[in-house]
PDB file of C-alpha atoms and ligand atoms in Angstrom:
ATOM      1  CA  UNK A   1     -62.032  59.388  13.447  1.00  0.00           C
ATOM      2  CA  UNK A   2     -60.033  56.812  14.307  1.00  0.00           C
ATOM      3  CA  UNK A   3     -59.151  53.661  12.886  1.00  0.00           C
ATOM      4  CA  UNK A   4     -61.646  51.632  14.657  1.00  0.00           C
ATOM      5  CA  UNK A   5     -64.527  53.967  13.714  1.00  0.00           C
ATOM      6  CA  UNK A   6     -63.438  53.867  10.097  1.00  0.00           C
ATOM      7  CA  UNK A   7     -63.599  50.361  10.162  1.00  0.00           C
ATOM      8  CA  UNK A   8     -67.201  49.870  11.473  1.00  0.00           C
ATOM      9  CA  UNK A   9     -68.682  52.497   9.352  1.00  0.00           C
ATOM     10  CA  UNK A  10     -67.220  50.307   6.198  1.00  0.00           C
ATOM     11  CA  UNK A  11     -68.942  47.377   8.123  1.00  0.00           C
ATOM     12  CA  UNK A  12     -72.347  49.580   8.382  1.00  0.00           C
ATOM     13  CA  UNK A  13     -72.667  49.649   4.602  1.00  0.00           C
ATOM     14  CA  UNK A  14     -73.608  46.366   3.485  1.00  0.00           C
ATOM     15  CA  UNK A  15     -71.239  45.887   0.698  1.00  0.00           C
ATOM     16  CA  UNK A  16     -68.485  46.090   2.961  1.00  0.00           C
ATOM     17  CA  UNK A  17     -70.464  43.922   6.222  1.00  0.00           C
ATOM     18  CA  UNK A  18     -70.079  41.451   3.105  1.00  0.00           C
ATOM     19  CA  UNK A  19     -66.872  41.723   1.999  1.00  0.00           C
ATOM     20  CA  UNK A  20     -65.181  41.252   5.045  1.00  0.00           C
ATOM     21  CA  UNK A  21     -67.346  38.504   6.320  1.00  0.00           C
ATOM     22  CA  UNK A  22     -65.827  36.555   2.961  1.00  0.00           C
ATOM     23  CA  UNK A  23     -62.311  37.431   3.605  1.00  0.00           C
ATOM     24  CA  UNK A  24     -62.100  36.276   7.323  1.00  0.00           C
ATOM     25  CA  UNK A  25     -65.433  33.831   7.091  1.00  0.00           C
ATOM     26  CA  UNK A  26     -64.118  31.549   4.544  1.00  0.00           C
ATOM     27  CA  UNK A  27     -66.807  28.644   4.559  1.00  0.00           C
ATOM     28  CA  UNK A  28     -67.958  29.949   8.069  1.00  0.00           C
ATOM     29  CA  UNK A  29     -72.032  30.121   6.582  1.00  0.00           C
ATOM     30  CA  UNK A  30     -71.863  26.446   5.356  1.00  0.00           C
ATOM     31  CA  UNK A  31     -70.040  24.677   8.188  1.00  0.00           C
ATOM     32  CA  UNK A  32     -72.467  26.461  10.833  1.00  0.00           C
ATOM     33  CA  UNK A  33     -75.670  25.728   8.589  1.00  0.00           C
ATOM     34  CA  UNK A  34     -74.221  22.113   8.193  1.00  0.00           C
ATOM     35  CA  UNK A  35     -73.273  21.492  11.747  1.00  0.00           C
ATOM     36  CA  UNK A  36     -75.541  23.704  13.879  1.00  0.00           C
ATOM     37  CA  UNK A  37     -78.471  25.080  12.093  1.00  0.00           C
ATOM     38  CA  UNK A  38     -79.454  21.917  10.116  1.00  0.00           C
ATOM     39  CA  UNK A  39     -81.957  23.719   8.168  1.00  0.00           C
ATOM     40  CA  UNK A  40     -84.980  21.373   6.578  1.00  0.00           C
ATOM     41  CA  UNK A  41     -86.103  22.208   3.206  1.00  0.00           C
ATOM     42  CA  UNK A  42     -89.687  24.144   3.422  1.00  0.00           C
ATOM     43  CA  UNK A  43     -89.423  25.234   6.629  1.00  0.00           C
ATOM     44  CA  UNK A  44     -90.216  28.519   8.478  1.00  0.00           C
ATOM     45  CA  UNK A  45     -87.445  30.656   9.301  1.00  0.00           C
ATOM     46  CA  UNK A  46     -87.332  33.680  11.458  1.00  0.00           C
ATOM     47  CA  UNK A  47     -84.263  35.775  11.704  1.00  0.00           C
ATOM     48  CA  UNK A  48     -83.953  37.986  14.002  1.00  0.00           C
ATOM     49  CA  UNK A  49     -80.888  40.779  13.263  1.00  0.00           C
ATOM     50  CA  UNK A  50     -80.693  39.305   9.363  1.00  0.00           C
ATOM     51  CA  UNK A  51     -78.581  42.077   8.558  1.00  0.00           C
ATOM     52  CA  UNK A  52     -78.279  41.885   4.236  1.00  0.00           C
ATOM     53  CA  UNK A  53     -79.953  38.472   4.695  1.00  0.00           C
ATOM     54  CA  UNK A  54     -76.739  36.551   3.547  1.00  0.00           C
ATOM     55  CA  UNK A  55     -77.954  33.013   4.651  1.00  0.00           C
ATOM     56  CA  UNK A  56     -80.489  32.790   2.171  1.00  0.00           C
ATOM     57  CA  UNK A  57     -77.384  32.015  -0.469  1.00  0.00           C
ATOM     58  CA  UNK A  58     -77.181  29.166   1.648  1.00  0.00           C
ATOM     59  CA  UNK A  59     -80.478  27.732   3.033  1.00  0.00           C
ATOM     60  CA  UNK A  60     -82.372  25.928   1.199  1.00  0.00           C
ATOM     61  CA  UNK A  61     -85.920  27.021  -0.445  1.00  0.00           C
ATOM     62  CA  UNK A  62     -87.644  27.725   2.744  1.00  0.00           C
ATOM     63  CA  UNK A  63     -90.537  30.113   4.182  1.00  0.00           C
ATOM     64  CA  UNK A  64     -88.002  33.657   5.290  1.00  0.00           C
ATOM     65  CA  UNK A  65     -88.592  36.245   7.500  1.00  0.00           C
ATOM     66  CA  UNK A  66     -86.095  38.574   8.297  1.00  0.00           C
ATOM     67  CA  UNK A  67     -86.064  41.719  11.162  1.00  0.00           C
ATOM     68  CA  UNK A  68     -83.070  44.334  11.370  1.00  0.00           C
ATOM     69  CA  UNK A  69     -83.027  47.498  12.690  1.00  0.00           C
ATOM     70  CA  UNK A  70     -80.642  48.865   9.731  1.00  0.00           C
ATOM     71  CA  UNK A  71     -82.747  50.431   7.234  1.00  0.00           C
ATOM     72  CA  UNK A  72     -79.552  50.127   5.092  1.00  0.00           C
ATOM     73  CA  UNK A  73     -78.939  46.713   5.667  1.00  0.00           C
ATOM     74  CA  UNK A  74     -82.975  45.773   4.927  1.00  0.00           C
ATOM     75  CA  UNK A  75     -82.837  47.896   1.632  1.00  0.00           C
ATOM     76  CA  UNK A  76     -79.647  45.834   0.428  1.00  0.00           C
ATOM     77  CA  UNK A  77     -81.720  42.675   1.317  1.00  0.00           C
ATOM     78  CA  UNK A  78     -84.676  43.487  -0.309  1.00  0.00           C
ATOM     79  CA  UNK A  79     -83.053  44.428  -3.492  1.00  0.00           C
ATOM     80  CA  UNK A  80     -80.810  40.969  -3.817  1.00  0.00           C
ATOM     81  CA  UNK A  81     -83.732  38.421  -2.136  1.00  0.00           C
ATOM     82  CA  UNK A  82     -86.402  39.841  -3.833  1.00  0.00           C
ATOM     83  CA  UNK A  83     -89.122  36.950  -4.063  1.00  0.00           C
ATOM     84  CA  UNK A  84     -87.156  34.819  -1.653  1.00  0.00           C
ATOM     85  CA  UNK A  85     -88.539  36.211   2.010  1.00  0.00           C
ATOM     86  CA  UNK A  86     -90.400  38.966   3.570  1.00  0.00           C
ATOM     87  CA  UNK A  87     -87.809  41.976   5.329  1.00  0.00           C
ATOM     88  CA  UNK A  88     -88.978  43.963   7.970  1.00  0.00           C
ATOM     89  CA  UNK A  89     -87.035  47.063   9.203  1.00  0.00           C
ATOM     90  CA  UNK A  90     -87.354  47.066  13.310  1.00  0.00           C
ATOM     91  CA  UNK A  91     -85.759  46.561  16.388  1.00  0.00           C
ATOM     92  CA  UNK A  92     -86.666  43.119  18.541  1.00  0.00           C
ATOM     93  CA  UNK A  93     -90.117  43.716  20.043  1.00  0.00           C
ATOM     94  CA  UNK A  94     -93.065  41.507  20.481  1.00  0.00           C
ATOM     95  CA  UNK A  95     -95.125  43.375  17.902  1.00  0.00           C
ATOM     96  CA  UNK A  96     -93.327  41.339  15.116  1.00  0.00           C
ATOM     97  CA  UNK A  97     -95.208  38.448  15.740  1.00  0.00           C
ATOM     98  CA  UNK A  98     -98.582  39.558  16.373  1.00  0.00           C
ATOM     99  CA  UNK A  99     -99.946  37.847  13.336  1.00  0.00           C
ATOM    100  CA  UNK A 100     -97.829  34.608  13.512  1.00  0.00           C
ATOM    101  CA  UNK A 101     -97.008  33.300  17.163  1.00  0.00           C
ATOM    102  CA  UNK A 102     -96.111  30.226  17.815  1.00  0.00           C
ATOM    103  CA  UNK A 103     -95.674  29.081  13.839  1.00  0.00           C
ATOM    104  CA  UNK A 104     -92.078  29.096  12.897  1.00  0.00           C
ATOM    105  CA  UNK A 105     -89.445  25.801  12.828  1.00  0.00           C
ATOM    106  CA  UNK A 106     -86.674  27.657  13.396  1.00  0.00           C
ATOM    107  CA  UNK A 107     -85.158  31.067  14.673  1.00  0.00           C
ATOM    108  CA  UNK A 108     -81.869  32.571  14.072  1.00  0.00           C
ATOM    109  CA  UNK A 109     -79.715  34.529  15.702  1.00  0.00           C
ATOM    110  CA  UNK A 110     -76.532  35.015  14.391  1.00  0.00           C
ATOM    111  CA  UNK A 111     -74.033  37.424  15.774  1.00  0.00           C
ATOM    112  CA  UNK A 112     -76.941  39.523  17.126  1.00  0.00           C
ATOM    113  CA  UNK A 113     -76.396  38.982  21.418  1.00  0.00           C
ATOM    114  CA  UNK A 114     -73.220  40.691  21.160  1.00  0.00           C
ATOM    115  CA  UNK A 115     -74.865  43.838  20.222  1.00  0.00           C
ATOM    116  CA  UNK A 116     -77.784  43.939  22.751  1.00  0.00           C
ATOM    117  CA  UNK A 117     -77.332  44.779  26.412  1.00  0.00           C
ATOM    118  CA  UNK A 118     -78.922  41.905  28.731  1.00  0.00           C
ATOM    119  CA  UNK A 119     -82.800  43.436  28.609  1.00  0.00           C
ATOM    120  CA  UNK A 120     -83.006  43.494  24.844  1.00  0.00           C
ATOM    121  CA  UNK A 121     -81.486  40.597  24.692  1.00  0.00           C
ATOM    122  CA  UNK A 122     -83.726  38.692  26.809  1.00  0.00           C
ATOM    123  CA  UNK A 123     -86.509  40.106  24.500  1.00  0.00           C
ATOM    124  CA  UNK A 124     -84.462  38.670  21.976  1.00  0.00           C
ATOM    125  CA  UNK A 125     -85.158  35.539  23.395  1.00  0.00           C
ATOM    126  CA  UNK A 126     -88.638  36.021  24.512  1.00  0.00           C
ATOM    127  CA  UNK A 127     -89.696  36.446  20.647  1.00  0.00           C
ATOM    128  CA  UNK A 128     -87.922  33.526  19.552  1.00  0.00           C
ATOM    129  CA  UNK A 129     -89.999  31.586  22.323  1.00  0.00           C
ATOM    130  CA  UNK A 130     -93.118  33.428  21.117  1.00  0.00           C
ATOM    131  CA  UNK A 131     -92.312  32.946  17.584  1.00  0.00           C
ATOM    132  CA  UNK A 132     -91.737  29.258  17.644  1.00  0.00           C
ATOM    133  CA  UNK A 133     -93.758  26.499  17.493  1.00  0.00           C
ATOM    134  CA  UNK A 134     -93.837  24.000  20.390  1.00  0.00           C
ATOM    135  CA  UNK A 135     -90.631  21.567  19.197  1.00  0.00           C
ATOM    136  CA  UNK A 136     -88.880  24.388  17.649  1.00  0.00           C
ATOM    137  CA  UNK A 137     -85.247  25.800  17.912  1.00  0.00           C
ATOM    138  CA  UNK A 138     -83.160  29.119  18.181  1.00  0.00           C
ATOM    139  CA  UNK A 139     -79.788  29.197  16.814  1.00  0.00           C
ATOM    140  CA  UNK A 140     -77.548  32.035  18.163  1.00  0.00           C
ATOM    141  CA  UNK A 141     -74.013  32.340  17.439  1.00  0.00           C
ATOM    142  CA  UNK A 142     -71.796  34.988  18.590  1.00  0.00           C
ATOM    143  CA  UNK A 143     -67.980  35.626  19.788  1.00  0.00           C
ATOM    144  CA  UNK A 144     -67.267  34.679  22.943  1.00  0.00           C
ATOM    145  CA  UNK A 145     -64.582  34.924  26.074  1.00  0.00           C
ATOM    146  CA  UNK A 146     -63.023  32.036  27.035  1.00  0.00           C
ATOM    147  CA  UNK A 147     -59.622  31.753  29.738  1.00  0.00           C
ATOM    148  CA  UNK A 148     -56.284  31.571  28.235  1.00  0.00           C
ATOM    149  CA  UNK A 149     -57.718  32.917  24.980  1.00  0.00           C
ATOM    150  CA  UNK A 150     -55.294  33.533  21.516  1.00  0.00           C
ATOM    151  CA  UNK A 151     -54.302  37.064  22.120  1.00  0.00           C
ATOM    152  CA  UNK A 152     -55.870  37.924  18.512  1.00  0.00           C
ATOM    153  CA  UNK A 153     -58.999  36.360  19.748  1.00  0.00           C
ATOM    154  CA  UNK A 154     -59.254  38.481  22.463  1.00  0.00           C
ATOM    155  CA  UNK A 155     -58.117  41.752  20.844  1.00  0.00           C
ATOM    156  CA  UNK A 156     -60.928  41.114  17.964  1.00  0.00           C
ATOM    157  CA  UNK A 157     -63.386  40.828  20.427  1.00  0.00           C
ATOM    158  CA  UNK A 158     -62.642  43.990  22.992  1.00  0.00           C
ATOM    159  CA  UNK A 159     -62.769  46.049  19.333  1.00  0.00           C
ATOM    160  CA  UNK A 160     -66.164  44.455  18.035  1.00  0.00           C
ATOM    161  CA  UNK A 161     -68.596  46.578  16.730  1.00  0.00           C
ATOM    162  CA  UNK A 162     -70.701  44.725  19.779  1.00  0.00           C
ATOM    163  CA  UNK A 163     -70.390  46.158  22.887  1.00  0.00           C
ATOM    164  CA  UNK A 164     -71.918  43.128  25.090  1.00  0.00           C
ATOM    165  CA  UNK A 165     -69.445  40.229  24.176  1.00  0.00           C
ATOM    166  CA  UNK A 166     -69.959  37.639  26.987  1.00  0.00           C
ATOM    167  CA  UNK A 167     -68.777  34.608  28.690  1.00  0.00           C
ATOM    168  CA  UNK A 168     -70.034  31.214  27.470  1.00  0.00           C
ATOM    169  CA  UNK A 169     -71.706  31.075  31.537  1.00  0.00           C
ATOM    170  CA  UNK A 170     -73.274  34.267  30.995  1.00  0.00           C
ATOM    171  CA  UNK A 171     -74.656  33.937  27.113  1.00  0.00           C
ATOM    172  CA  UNK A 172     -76.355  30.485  28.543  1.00  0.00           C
ATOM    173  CA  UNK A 173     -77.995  32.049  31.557  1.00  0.00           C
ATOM    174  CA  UNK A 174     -79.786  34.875  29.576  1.00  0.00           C
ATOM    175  CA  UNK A 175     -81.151  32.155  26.906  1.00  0.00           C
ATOM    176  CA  UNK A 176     -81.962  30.158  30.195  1.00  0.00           C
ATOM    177  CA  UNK A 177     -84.649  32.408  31.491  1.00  0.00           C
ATOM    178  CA  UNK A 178     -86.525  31.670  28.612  1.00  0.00           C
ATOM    179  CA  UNK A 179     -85.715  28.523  27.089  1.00  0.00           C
ATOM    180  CA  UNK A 180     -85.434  25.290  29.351  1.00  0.00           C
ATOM    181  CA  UNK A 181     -82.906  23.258  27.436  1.00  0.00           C
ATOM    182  CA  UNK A 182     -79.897  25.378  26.184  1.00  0.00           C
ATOM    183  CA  UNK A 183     -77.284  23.186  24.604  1.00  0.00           C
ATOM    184  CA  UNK A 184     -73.837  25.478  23.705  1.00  0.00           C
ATOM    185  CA  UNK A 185     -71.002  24.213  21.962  1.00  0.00           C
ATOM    186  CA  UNK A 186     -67.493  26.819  21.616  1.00  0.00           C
ATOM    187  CA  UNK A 187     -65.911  26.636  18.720  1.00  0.00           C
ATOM    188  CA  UNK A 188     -62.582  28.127  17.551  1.00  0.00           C
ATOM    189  CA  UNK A 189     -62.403  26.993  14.151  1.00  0.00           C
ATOM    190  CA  UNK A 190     -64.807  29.086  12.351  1.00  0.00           C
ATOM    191  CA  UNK A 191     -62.360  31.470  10.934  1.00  0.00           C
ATOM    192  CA  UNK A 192     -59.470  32.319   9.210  1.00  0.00           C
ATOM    193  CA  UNK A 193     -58.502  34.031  12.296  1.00  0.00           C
ATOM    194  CA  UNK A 194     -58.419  32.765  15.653  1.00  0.00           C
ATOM    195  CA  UNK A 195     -61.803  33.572  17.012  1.00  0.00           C
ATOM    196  CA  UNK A 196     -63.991  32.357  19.935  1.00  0.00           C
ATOM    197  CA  UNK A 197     -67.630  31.308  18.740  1.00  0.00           C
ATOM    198  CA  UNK A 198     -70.175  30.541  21.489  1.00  0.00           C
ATOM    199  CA  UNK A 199     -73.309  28.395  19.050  1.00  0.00           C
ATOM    200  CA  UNK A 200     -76.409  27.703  21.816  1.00  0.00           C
ATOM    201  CA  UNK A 201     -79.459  25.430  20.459  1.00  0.00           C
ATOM    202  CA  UNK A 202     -82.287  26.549  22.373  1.00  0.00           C
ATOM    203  CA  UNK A 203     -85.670  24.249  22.402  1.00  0.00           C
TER     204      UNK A 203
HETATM  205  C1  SAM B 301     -73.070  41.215  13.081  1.00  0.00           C
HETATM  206  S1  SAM B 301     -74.561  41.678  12.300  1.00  0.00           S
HETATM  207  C2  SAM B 301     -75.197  40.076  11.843  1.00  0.00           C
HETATM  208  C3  SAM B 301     -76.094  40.120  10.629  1.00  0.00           C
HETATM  209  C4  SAM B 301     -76.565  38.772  10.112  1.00  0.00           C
HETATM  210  N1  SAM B 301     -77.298  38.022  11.105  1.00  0.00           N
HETATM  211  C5  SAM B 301     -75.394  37.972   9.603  1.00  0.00           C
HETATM  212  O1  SAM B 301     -75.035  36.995  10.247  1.00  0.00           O
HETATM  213  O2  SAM B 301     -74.831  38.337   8.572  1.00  0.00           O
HETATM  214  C6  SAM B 301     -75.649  42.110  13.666  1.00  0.00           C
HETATM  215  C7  SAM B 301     -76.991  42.616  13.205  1.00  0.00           C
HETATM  216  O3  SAM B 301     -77.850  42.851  14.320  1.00  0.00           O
HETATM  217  C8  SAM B 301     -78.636  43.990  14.009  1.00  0.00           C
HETATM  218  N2  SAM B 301     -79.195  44.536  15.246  1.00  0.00           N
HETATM  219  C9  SAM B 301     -78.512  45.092  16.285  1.00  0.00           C
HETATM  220  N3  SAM B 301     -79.363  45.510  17.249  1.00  0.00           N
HETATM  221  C10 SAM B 301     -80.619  45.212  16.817  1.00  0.00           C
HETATM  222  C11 SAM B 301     -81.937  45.385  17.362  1.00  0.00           C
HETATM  223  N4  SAM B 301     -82.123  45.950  18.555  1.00  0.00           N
HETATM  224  N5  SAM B 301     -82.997  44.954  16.644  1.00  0.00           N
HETATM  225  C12 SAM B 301     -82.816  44.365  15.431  1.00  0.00           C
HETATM  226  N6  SAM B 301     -81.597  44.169  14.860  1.00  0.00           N
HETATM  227  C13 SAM B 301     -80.516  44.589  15.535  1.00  0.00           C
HETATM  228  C14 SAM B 301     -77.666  44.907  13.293  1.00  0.00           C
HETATM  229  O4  SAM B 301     -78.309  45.916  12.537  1.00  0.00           O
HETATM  230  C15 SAM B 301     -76.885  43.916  12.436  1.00  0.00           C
HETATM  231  O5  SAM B 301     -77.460  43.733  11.168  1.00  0.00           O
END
């Protein structure tokens, strides 16, 4: 095994997805929430690839749902959120929201597109749409390509444990088949290493 492996099977357990995301996040969770997300108190959150469900620390009291497709990941949240959401272990399909279409405020997304080739993404993005309610938004945030990109930056991003980093044009067209107003913002300051974010606001 090399290095690389080692490293994302620490990341697969989700004591270690944590503890790196606090040594190279920093305040990453509360300047996104704060600047991007804008969360309301009381609303109706779906997240979509939740992994251990570490933005509930930092949203306020709301109405959670979170989908992942680690059972590992799912059990971790479970245990710490108890009371505060519902956790559902599955991949992105439209079964999810059966029961609740077109009901929540807000969807999230966060550092799930890199993972998902283009047709599970876009069914990514078709549940969102299905999911929200008509005035409703979907965060994603995810690393990104850009030209004349920090060397680090780049190197990070070839190794991610995502295999479908993108371009900032090519992260807008998927969201655009199924959103009509995609606003995306890059950001490099996220951090404590230089890193490309790509942040789209889909209504
Ligand atoms: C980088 S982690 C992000 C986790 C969480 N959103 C966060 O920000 O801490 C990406 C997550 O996407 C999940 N994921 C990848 N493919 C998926 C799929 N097809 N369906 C549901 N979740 C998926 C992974 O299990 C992982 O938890």
């Amino acid at each position: 095994m090399n290095i690389i492996d080692k490293f994302s099977t620490i990341l697969s357990s989700p004591a270690g997805y944590r503890l790196f995301s606090r040594l190279v996040g920093g305040n990453v969770w509360q300047t996104h929430l704060a600047d991007h997300v804008q969360p309301v108190a009381g609303e109706k959150i779906l997240d979509i690839g939740c992994g251990p469900a570490d933005v509930l620390n930092y949203l306020p009291a709301c109405d959670y749902s979170g989908i992942d497709i680690s059972p590992e990941y799912i059990a971790s949240a479970q245990k710490r959120f108890a009371g505060r959401g519902r956790f559902h272990c599955q991949g992105i399909g439209l079964a999810t929201m059966e029961q609740a279409p077109g009901s929540f405020d807000l969807a999230l997304a966060t550092g799930v597109l890199h993972h998902l080739d283009d047709k599970t993404a876009d069914e990514l993005f078709k549940l969102a749409r299905l999911a929200l309610r008509p005035g409703g938004r979907l965060i994603t945030y995810d690393g990104c390509y850009v030209p004349n990109q920090s060397k680090i930056a780049r190197w990070l991003l070839d190794h991610d444990r995502g295999k479908h980093v993108r371009t900032q044009a090519e992260y807008v067209r998927l969201a655009s088949t199924r959103f009509h107003k995609v606003e995306s913002h890059l950001r490099h300051d996220l951090l404590r290493v230089p890193y490309t974010h790509l942040i789209m606001r889909c209504g």
